[in-house]
GROMACS .gro file of C-alpha atoms in nm:
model
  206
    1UNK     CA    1   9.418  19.542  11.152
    2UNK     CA    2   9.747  19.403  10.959
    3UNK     CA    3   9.697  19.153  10.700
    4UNK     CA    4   9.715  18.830  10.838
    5UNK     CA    5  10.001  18.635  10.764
    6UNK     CA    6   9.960  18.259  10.939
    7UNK     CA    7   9.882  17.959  10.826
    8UNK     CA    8   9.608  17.937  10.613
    9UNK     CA    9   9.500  17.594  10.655
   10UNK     CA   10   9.400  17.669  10.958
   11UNK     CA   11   9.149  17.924  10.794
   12UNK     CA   12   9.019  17.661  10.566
   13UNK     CA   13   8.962  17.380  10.888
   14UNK     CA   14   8.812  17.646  11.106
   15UNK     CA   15   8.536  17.681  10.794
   16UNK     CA   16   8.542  17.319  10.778
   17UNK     CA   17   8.518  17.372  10.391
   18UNK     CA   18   8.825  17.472  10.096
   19UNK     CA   19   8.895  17.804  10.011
   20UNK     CA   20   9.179  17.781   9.801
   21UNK     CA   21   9.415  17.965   9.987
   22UNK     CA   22   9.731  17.775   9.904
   23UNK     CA   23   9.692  17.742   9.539
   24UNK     CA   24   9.764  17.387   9.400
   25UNK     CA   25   9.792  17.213   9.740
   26UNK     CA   26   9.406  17.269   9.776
   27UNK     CA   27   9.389  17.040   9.450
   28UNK     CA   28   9.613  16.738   9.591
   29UNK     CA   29   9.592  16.520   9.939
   30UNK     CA   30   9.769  16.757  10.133
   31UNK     CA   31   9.504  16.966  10.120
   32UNK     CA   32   9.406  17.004  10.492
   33UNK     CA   33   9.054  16.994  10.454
   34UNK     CA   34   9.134  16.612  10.307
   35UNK     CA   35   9.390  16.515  10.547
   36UNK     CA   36   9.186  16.641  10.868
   37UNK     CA   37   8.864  16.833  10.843
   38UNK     CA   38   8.818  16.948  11.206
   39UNK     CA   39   8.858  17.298  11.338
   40UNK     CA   40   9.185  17.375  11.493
   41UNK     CA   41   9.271  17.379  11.850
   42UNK     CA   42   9.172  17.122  12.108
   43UNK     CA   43   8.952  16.883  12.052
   44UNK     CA   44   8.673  16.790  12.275
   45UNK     CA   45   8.473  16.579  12.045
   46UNK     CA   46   8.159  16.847  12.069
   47UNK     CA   47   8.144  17.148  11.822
   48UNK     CA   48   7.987  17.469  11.953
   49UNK     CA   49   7.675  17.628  11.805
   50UNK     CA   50   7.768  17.967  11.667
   51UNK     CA   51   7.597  18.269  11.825
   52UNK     CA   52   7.380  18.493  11.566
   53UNK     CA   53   7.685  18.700  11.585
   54UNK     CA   54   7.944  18.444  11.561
   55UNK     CA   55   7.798  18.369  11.220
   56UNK     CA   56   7.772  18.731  11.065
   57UNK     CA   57   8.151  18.718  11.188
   58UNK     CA   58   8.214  18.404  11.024
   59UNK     CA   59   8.074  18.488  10.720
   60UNK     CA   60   8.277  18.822  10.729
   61UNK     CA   61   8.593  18.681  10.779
   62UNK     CA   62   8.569  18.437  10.511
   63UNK     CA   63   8.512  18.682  10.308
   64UNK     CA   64   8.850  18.901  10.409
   65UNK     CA   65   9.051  18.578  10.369
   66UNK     CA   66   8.876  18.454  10.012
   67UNK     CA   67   9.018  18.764   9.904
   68UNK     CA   68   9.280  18.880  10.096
   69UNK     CA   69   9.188  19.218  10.262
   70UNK     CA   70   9.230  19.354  10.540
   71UNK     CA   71   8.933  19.493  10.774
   72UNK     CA   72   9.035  19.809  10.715
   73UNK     CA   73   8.952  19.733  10.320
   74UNK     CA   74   8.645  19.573  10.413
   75UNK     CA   75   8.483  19.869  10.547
   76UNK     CA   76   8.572  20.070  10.269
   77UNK     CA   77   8.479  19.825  10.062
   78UNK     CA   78   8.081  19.836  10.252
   79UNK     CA   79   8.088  20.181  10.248
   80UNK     CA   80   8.120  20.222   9.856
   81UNK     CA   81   7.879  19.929   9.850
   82UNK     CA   82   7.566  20.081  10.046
   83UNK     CA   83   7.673  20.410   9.849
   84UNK     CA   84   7.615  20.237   9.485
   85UNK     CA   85   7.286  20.182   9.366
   86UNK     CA   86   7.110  19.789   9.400
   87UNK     CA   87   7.195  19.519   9.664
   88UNK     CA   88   7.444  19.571   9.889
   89UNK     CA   89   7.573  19.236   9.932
   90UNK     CA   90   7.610  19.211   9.553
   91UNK     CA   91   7.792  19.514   9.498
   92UNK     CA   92   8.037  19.461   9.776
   93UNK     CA   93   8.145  19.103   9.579
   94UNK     CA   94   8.181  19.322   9.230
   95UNK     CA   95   8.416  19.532   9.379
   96UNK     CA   96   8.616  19.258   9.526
   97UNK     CA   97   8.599  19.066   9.182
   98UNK     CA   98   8.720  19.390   9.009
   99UNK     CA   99   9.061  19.355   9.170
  100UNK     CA  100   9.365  19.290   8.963
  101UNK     CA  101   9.477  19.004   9.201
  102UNK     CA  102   9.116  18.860   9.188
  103UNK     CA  103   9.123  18.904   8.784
  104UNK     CA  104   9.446  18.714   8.698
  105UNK     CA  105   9.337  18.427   9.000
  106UNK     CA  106   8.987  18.414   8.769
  107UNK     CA  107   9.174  18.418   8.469
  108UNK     CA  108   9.415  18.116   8.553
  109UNK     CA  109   9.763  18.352   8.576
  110UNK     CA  110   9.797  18.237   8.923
  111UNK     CA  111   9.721  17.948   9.128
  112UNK     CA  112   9.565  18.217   9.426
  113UNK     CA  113   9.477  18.581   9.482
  114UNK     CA  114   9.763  18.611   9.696
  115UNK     CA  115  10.028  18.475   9.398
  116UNK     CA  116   9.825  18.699   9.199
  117UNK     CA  117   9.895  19.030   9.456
  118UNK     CA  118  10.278  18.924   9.453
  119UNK     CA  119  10.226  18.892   9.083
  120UNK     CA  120  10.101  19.291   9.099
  121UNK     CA  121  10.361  19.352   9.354
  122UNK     CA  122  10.683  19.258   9.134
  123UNK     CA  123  10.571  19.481   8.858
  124UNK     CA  124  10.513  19.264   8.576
  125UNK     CA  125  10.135  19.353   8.516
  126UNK     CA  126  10.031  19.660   8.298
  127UNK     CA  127   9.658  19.814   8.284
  128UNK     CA  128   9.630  19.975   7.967
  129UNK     CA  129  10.002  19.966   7.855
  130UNK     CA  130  10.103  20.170   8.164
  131UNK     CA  131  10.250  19.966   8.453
  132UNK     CA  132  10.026  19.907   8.771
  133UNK     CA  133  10.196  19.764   9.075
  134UNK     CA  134   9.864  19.800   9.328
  135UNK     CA  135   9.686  19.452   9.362
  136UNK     CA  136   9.367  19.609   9.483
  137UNK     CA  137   9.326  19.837   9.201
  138UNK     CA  138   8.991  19.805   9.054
  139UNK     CA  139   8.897  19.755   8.734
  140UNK     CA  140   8.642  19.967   8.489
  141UNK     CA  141   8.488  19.819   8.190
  142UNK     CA  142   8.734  19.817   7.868
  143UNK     CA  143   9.021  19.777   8.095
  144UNK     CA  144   9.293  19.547   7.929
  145UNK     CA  145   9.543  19.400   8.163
  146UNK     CA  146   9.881  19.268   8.045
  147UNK     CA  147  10.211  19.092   8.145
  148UNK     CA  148  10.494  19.307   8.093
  149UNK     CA  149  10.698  19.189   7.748
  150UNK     CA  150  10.913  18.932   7.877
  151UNK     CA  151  10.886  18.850   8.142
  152UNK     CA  152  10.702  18.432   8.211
  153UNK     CA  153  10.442  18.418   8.461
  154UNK     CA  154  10.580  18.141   8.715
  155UNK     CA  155  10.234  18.141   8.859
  156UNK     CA  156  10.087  18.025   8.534
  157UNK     CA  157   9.819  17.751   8.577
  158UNK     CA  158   9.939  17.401   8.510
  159UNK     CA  159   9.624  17.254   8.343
  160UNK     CA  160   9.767  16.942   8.365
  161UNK     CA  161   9.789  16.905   8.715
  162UNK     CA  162   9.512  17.090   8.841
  163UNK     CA  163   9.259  17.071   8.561
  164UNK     CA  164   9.079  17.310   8.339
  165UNK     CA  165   8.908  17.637   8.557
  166UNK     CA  166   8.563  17.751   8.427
  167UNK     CA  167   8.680  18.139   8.333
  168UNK     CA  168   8.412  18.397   8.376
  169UNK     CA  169   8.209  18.549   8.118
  170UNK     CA  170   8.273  18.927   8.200
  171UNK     CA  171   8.617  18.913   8.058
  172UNK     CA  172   8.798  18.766   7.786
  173UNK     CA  173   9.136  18.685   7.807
  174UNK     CA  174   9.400  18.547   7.581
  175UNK     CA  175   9.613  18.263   7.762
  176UNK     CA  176   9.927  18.269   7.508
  177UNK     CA  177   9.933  18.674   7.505
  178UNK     CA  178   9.879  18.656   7.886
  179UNK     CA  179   9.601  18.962   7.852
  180UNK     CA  180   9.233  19.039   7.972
  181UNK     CA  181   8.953  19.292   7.864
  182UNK     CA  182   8.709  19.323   8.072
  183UNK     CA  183   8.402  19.309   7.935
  184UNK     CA  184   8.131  19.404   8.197
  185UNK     CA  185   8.121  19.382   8.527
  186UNK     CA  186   8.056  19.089   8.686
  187UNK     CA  187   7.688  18.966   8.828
  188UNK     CA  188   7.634  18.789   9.201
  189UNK     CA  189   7.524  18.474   9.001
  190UNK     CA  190   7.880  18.460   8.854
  191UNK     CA  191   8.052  18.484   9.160
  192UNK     CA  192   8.115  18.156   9.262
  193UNK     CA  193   8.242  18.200   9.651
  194UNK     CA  194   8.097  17.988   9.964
  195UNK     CA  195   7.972  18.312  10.136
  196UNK     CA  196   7.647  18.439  10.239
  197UNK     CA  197   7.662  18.814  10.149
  198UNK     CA  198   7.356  18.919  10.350
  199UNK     CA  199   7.509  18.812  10.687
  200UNK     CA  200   7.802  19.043  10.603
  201UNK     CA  201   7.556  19.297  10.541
  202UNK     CA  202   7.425  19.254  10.828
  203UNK     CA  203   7.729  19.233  11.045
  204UNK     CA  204   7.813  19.587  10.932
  205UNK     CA  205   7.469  19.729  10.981
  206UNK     CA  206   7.441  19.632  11.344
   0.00000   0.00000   0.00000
């Protein structure tokens, strides 16, 4: 399955719930979800209970468009997961948080994951002084990622407009230098998403 590339409001009202897709428009009144919180499509006045599947789905996709994956990444993704030692659902978010695209999104370099993957795209992020153009990389523990020598990140977050971000703990970063170590790896209770793991878990395992 191709990455999907439509409008992703529509994501956000189908979830009836934000999740931050579009960067700083999630943080003003033309956020969808403030404008007109209903799913999309017609409207009948009468919202219809979710199968047992329909929610492991749900929760699944949410997932793939929190972080911008395709399903063909998700699998993978579950299959290192199960491999790994501990819970499943909680390794499958560390991997996804050890992206490079996730990393400079925690880390206030850009206003989404997907500014942070074009970010990654255009070349102007280094891992380690060596150049790394591959968003989904992931990350190991003493990592440092920086922005190339001159070049500004234009999807640097304006503080004053959309207000300070908690940063994680499992990295440090330095804002003027634009870098970040990682530190450790990051723990479920850190990962603040609106997803229950388990039902992804078990969406795969059925």
């Amino acid at each position: 399955m191709s990455r999907y590339t439509g409008p992703s409001c529509k994501i956000c009202r189908r979830n009836r719930e934000k999740l931050f897709l579009k960067g700083e428009r999630c943080f003003t009144a033309k956020c969808a979800i403030e404008k007109r919180n209903v799913p999309p499509g017609p409207q009948s006045g009468v919202l219809r209970k979710l199968s047992e599947y329909g929610r492991r789905l749900r929760e699944k996709q949410k997932l793939r468009f929190l972080y911008g994956v395709t399903e063909a990444q998700m699998q993978i993704a579950f299959k290192k997961a199960l491999a790994q030692k501990g819970v499943t659902g909680s390794n499958l978010l560390t991997l996804f948080e050890r992206r490079i695209d996730n990393v400079l999104y925690r880390a206030g370099f850009s206003l989404s994951r997907k500014d942070g993957r074009q970010f990654v795209l255009h070349g102007h992020v280094s891992v380690n002084n060596a150049k790394s153009n591959i968003p989904s990389r992931l990350l190991k523990v003493g990592d440092e990622i920086s922005l190339v020598p001159g070049v500004v990140p234009s999807f640097k977050l304006k503080k004053e407009r959309i207000g300070e971000r908690n940063h994680p703990t499992w990295f440090s970063f330095d804002e003027e230098k634009g870098s970040i170590k990682i530190l450790t790896f990051p723990k479920r209770e850190e990962v603040d998403i609106p997803v229950d793991v388990q039902l992804i878990v078990e969406y795969y395992s059925r």
